[in-house]
Amino acid sequence: MPVLVMKFGGTSVATLDRIARASKRVAREVANGYDVIVIVSAMSGKTNELVGWVEETSPLYDAREYDAVVSSGENVTAGLMALRLQEMDIPARSWQGWQVPVKTTAAHAAARIEEIPAANIVQKFAEGMKVAVVAGFQGVSPEGRITTLGRGGSDTTAVAFAAAFGAERCDIYTDVNGVYTTDPRIEDKARKLDKIAFEEMLELASLGAKVLQTRSVELAMRYKVKLRVLSSFEEYDPNAGTLVCDEEEIVESKAVSGVAYSRDEAKMTLISVADRPGIAAAVFTPLSEAGVNVDMIVQNISEEGRTDMTFSCPVGQVPRAEKAMQEARAKGEINYHDLVADTDVAKVSIVGIGMRSQAGIAAKMFHVLAREGINIKVITTSEIKLSVLIDRKYMELAVQALHDAFELEKAG
Ligand code: ADP
Ligand code: ASP
Ligand code: MG
């Protein structure tokens, strides 16, 4: 039997009614002749609640216990979905990550899937089971402890199962009916894309578009998984949603295809560090050892052998970054006058494979932001993306102005 992977996100399993609705979709695919692997998220809001409990109990928590707690939301929805399907006379069974087992690295809270042995579930399919419901987001480390894959990780579970089982397709059911030119919650003129190239989706995801976890797109690209994003609320339509596919299959020829944002960023500046060989290593090694995800970096022109060094990181990591810098200074590894944190910034990015071949895109972006009176604090570019750090209060305005200026509401 061909295998289909269907992933249901938090809003799609938020209540018993929604689980029943999702189960009907699964039943339809069983009737279409598939053995189905369902990957479920926790009920929406549940993981945030669990994270809150952990942080309240232990602010500098042990990541192994964080994983033990926050993985639990998915256990509930997996069991409930299996029960619902059984009530519909569909042979179904649930699996937690460790039971499969979904083998991961030991990087707690940000583990990577290393292997998914298929034998156990394949055997059950051979015995007549029709649906395996697997708890997303979780796995087991080489030491035998429960791990989680980072926020949004159920997408990655889904794609990894699709690769491991050679699934015909991996359908990601969510609360929007596909991938849009930008977040439809911020820009109501956002347009749904029928197809998007892996490279573009990868950039959009890593620059903040929540709709797919970055790692899931990487895996789909590597293992050639046919990946589709669609709504669990709309009527069944075999051609619905957005297909994430190879660049060659895309007919649109726009330079820019999407706008992404990341709200909770911080900009940190080390004032007056000695400008000498090895200074960047001396600054960024302790940051990385402290688990700070540094994103943009700017080093100013030096004057009299001293320079300012600016970097951005998620706002929640500012205390850790400050501590790492203070410790490095105390040890004499670096020397600076002051460390200034700006915790009210956001990152806005434009993405498009067409940017490779069209000139003037950067100038146009800067012009649009200038016209809106938005000051740019830091800029980074790559072949197919351009990102700016700006004051958070202008984030929505910047997204909308760029979406307008690059005429993303129109196909082309
Ligand atoms: P799920 O719980 O199903 O995994 P998520 O909340 O993780 O859903 O992701 C879906 C959300 O992603 C949407 O509700 C939307 O607000 C947001 N989003 C951000 N950028 C985009 C985009 N370009 N296209 C579609 N959705 C986007
Ligand atoms: N429940 C997890 C989260 O909220 C994983 C997921 O939904 O993909 O991050
Ligand atoms: Mg998600």
XYZ file of C-alpha atoms and ligand atoms in Angstrom:
449
model
C 0.000 0.000 0.000
C 1.243 3.523 -0.675
C 1.984 5.529 2.466
C 0.749 9.065 3.103
C 1.938 11.318 5.943
C -0.622 13.782 7.309
C 0.468 16.301 9.958
C -2.052 18.244 12.040
C -0.843 21.392 13.803
C -2.038 22.730 17.151
C -5.149 24.557 15.956
C -6.198 21.503 13.937
C -6.301 19.358 17.109
C -7.262 22.113 19.568
C -10.521 20.485 20.730
C -12.183 17.060 20.599
C -14.379 18.366 17.760
C -11.354 19.373 15.752
C -9.710 16.006 16.390
C -12.899 14.401 15.090
C -12.776 16.619 12.021
C -9.139 15.788 11.363
C -9.942 12.102 11.808
C -12.527 12.359 9.030
C -9.812 13.618 6.678
C -7.628 10.707 7.678
C -10.523 8.304 7.063
C -10.945 9.690 3.564
C -7.305 8.978 2.716
C -7.638 5.454 4.147
C -10.640 5.015 1.839
C -8.461 6.303 -1.021
C -6.195 3.280 -0.409
C -3.387 4.696 1.731
C -1.696 3.436 4.847
C -1.578 6.694 6.782
C 0.984 8.001 9.250
C -0.548 10.874 11.189
C 1.768 13.250 13.028
C 0.084 15.387 15.665
C 1.046 18.557 17.524
C -0.155 19.381 21.015
C -3.481 21.221 21.333
C -2.839 24.883 20.486
C -1.545 26.861 23.461
C -0.570 23.698 25.346
C 3.149 23.793 24.605
C 3.318 27.481 25.603
C 1.620 26.637 28.866
C 4.080 23.804 29.559
C 7.068 26.025 28.720
C 5.646 28.645 31.119
C 5.397 26.082 33.913
C 9.019 25.033 33.387
C 10.288 28.627 33.399
C 8.300 29.480 36.499
C 9.627 26.456 38.354
C 13.248 26.823 37.275
C 14.390 29.910 35.316
C 17.747 28.369 34.297
C 16.171 24.968 33.808
C 17.823 21.636 33.045
C 16.990 21.104 29.361
C 16.417 17.348 29.896
C 13.554 18.072 32.277
C 12.265 20.848 29.989
C 11.957 18.177 27.290
C 10.283 15.733 29.678
C 7.603 18.329 30.390
C 7.052 20.091 27.056
C 6.917 16.895 24.989
C 3.852 15.743 26.909
C 1.247 17.791 25.003
C 1.698 15.638 21.920
C 1.164 12.406 23.893
C -2.387 13.455 24.680
C -3.408 14.330 21.122
C -1.807 11.171 19.691
C -3.806 8.931 22.016
C -7.023 10.860 21.476
C -6.681 10.749 17.699
C -6.106 6.963 17.772
C -9.197 6.538 19.972
C -11.307 8.715 17.659
C -10.242 6.684 14.629
C -11.016 3.425 16.445
C -14.495 4.797 17.176
C -14.858 5.174 13.408
C -13.880 1.486 12.981
C -10.494 2.359 11.529
C -7.673 0.201 12.924
C -5.369 2.793 14.499
C -2.612 2.841 17.110
C -0.610 5.660 18.709
C 3.159 5.900 19.159
C 5.207 8.228 21.315
C 8.587 9.164 19.892
C 10.599 6.754 22.061
C 8.380 3.833 21.080
C 9.076 4.076 17.342
C 11.894 4.965 18.217
C 12.592 8.397 16.721
C 16.339 8.464 17.418
C 17.757 11.957 17.879
C 20.907 13.707 19.022
C 21.192 14.635 22.697
C 20.852 18.393 21.999
C 17.881 18.847 24.327
C 15.228 21.355 23.199
C 16.867 21.498 19.769
C 17.532 17.847 18.927
C 17.984 16.596 15.385
C 16.467 13.380 14.102
C 19.151 10.860 13.178
C 17.179 7.733 12.360
C 13.628 6.415 12.260
C 13.557 2.601 12.005
C 10.423 1.773 10.020
C 10.143 -1.945 10.863
C 7.838 -1.688 13.870
C 5.148 0.376 12.128
C 5.553 -1.442 8.787
C 4.857 -4.715 10.618
C 1.629 -3.284 12.054
C 0.514 -2.073 8.633
C 1.164 -5.607 7.326
C -1.066 -6.958 10.107
C -3.963 -4.750 9.011
C -3.477 -1.552 10.967
C -4.472 1.400 8.783
C -3.289 4.448 10.705
C -0.206 5.021 12.879
C -0.682 8.174 14.953
C 2.702 9.494 16.051
C 3.342 12.212 18.622
C 5.272 14.944 16.795
C 8.073 17.139 18.128
C 9.700 14.429 20.267
C 12.306 11.704 20.137
C 14.797 9.839 22.270
C 18.489 10.568 22.788
C 21.321 8.017 22.657
C 21.195 8.066 26.481
C 17.544 7.046 26.350
C 16.119 10.390 27.476
C 13.173 12.167 25.852
C 14.192 15.003 23.516
C 12.297 17.707 21.613
C 13.091 19.166 18.214
C 12.639 22.903 18.841
C 9.415 24.906 18.548
C 7.377 23.977 15.512
C 9.192 20.626 15.414
C 6.199 18.481 14.470
C 6.664 19.659 10.875
C 10.107 18.091 10.971
C 8.773 14.865 12.487
C 6.307 14.685 9.588
C 8.879 15.183 6.839
C 11.319 12.773 8.500
C 8.617 10.063 8.586
C 7.739 10.751 4.958
C 11.409 10.243 4.046
C 11.834 7.142 6.214
C 8.690 5.451 4.849
C 9.038 6.609 1.233
C 5.646 8.305 1.517
C 3.906 9.440 -1.628
C 3.402 12.879 -0.063
C 3.640 14.772 3.207
C 0.577 16.949 3.843
C 0.931 19.642 6.515
C -2.532 20.633 7.743
C -2.591 24.011 9.466
C -4.788 27.057 10.125
C -4.053 28.823 6.829
C -4.705 27.300 3.422
C -1.132 27.401 2.196
C 2.048 29.431 2.065
C 1.385 33.109 1.385
C 3.534 35.940 0.066
C 3.654 37.056 3.694
C 1.869 36.258 6.942
C -1.834 36.751 6.086
C -2.427 37.829 9.695
C -0.331 40.959 9.120
C -1.119 41.786 5.505
C -4.635 41.052 4.294
C -3.512 41.486 0.686
C -1.125 38.543 1.083
C -1.585 36.099 -1.783
C -1.563 32.325 -1.523
C 1.124 30.705 -3.651
C 0.279 27.511 -5.551
C 3.938 26.527 -5.546
C 7.059 27.727 -3.800
C 10.679 26.648 -4.382
C 12.464 24.782 -1.583
C 15.185 27.449 -1.451
C 12.656 30.236 -0.967
C 10.666 28.324 1.620
C 13.885 27.576 3.471
C 14.750 31.279 3.649
C 11.217 32.348 4.593
C 11.109 29.737 7.357
C 14.512 30.601 8.755
C 13.684 34.323 8.640
C 10.590 33.850 10.768
C 7.633 32.555 8.693
C 6.197 30.096 11.193
C 4.214 28.057 8.711
C 6.961 25.387 8.392
C 9.900 24.680 10.689
C 13.165 25.377 8.829
C 14.563 21.912 9.438
C 11.488 20.301 7.856
C 12.143 22.174 4.623
C 15.811 21.169 4.682
C 14.859 17.512 5.057
C 12.208 17.678 2.333
C 14.758 19.212 -0.021
C 17.423 16.642 0.795
C 15.173 13.570 0.617
C 12.951 14.826 -2.215
C 9.772 14.632 -0.163
C 6.686 15.967 -1.902
C 5.589 18.552 0.655
C 2.222 20.308 0.690
C 0.777 22.891 3.102
C -3.000 23.125 3.360
C -5.883 24.023 5.648
C -7.614 21.534 7.892
C -10.705 23.764 7.920
C -11.528 23.906 4.214
C -13.500 21.362 2.264
C -11.529 18.476 0.809
C -9.868 19.341 -2.486
C -7.053 17.189 -3.879
C -5.377 20.272 -5.434
C -5.630 22.546 -2.426
C -2.792 24.314 -0.674
C 0.778 25.107 -1.650
C 3.278 22.637 -3.032
C 6.892 23.130 -1.944
C 8.913 21.977 -4.938
C 12.037 22.362 -7.070
C 12.832 25.741 -8.561
C 12.385 24.360 -12.115
C 8.680 23.795 -11.498
C 8.006 27.451 -10.678
C 6.504 29.639 -13.371
C 6.429 32.945 -11.476
C 9.262 35.219 -12.462
C 9.148 37.904 -9.813
C 12.364 39.073 -8.207
C 10.826 39.028 -4.748
C 8.376 36.299 -3.796
C 7.826 36.819 -0.096
C 8.277 38.977 2.983
C 9.106 37.454 6.377
C 9.485 38.933 9.821
C 10.824 37.947 13.186
C 9.332 39.975 16.002
C 11.379 39.187 19.080
C 14.889 40.234 18.188
C 17.455 42.188 20.173
C 20.437 44.242 19.051
C 23.487 44.210 21.298
C 26.491 46.486 20.916
C 29.852 46.094 22.589
C 31.203 49.616 22.788
C 34.898 50.103 22.204
C 36.478 46.671 21.966
C 40.134 46.345 20.989
C 40.369 45.872 17.202
C 42.929 43.086 16.956
C 43.205 39.696 15.242
C 41.109 37.165 17.133
C 38.649 39.628 18.639
C 35.648 38.191 16.785
C 36.529 34.707 17.995
C 36.975 36.022 21.540
C 33.492 37.588 21.462
C 31.494 34.924 19.632
C 32.986 31.769 21.157
C 31.622 32.457 24.668
C 28.287 33.505 23.139
C 27.973 30.249 21.269
C 29.043 28.262 24.325
C 26.281 30.008 26.268
C 23.753 28.861 23.649
C 23.141 32.329 22.182
C 21.968 32.177 18.553
C 23.754 35.123 17.030
C 22.256 36.200 13.724
C 23.420 39.506 12.208
C 26.900 40.891 12.938
C 28.385 44.296 12.180
C 31.802 45.594 13.097
C 32.345 49.331 12.751
C 35.416 50.976 11.262
C 37.989 51.206 13.992
C 39.398 54.398 15.414
C 42.648 54.376 17.324
C 42.625 50.608 17.512
C 39.162 50.304 19.041
C 35.846 49.474 17.436
C 32.165 48.833 18.196
C 30.806 45.360 17.561
C 27.064 44.837 17.063
C 25.163 41.575 16.858
C 21.533 40.471 16.987
C 20.001 37.525 18.842
C 16.544 36.451 20.057
C 15.349 38.822 22.765
C 14.913 35.991 25.274
C 18.641 35.260 25.080
C 19.791 38.746 26.112
C 20.405 37.844 29.794
C 22.518 34.864 28.741
C 24.466 36.983 26.236
C 25.132 39.656 28.865
C 26.329 37.071 31.352
C 28.648 35.460 28.772
C 30.187 38.847 27.874
C 30.640 39.873 31.501
C 32.355 36.564 32.283
C 34.639 36.865 29.265
C 35.589 40.368 30.376
C 36.236 39.219 33.941
C 38.558 36.497 32.590
C 40.433 39.086 30.536
C 39.458 37.448 27.217
C 37.788 40.629 25.958
C 37.744 44.233 27.026
C 34.945 46.708 26.290
C 33.620 49.933 27.732
C 29.949 49.087 27.719
C 27.407 46.584 26.486
C 24.186 48.177 25.233
C 21.097 46.056 24.546
C 18.243 47.325 22.373
C 15.404 44.896 23.051
C 12.781 46.667 20.915
C 13.817 45.589 17.442
C 12.422 43.245 14.804
C 13.831 41.770 11.623
C 12.053 42.153 8.285
C 13.284 40.294 5.204
C 12.480 40.000 1.532
C 13.116 36.674 -0.215
C 13.166 35.582 -3.848
C 15.182 33.387 -6.174
C 14.708 36.130 -8.786
C 16.944 38.408 -6.698
C 19.935 36.512 -8.076
C 19.457 37.991 -11.511
C 17.788 41.355 -10.905
C 19.667 44.446 -9.814
C 18.284 47.304 -7.764
C 16.254 45.256 -5.288
C 18.231 46.427 -2.253
C 18.007 50.073 -3.291
C 14.266 49.717 -3.739
C 13.832 48.117 -0.303
C 15.817 50.883 1.401
C 13.899 53.535 -0.500
C 10.540 52.087 0.587
C 11.593 52.027 4.237
C 12.986 55.576 4.022
C 9.716 56.801 2.552
C 7.893 55.373 5.580
C 10.378 57.082 7.905
C 11.760 53.751 9.156
C 15.384 53.791 10.254
C 17.481 50.721 9.383
C 19.766 49.597 12.195
C 21.513 46.586 10.671
C 21.457 45.048 7.180
C 22.428 41.568 5.985
C 22.151 40.040 2.552
C 22.614 36.737 0.803
C 22.019 35.627 -2.751
C 18.252 35.333 -2.391
C 17.375 37.422 0.668
C 17.815 40.829 2.243
C 17.158 41.458 5.932
C 16.976 44.638 7.993
C 16.722 45.218 11.710
C 14.302 48.022 12.577
C 12.345 49.314 15.584
C 9.700 46.739 16.476
C 6.876 49.292 16.384
C 7.411 49.676 12.619
C 7.452 45.968 11.840
C 3.901 45.627 10.493
C 4.234 48.868 8.555
C 7.475 47.686 6.953
C 5.981 44.311 5.979
C 2.951 45.985 4.398
C 4.948 48.698 2.603
C 7.359 46.128 1.120
C 4.523 43.801 0.128
C 2.907 46.744 -1.702
C 6.069 48.081 -3.303
C 7.074 44.711 -4.743
C 3.451 44.136 -5.884
C 3.263 40.760 -4.222
C -0.535 40.743 -4.261
C -0.316 40.249 -8.047
C 0.805 36.993 -9.643
C 3.562 37.419 -12.170
P 0.525 24.893 13.258
O 0.067 24.975 14.672
O -0.491 24.289 12.345
O 1.878 24.259 13.111
P 1.740 27.518 13.019
O 1.120 28.556 13.874
O 3.008 26.912 13.459
O 0.629 26.393 12.746
O 1.967 28.100 11.542
C 0.905 28.670 10.830
C 0.957 30.182 10.945
O 2.092 30.675 10.243
C -0.178 30.911 10.280
O -1.297 31.000 11.120
C 0.402 32.284 9.918
O 0.030 33.278 10.849
C 1.909 32.070 10.035
N 2.631 32.499 8.828
C 3.726 33.306 8.840
N 4.160 33.547 7.604
C 3.347 32.874 6.768
C 3.290 32.727 5.343
N 4.185 33.308 4.535
N 2.304 31.964 4.821
C 1.408 31.367 5.615
N 1.401 31.457 6.979
C 2.359 32.203 7.554
N 3.802 21.663 19.996
C 5.116 22.092 19.572
C 5.188 23.601 19.533
O 4.225 24.278 19.847
C 5.509 21.484 18.261
C 4.633 21.841 17.087
O 3.492 22.258 17.242
O 5.110 21.665 15.945
O 6.224 24.151 19.245
Mg 3.829 24.990 13.467
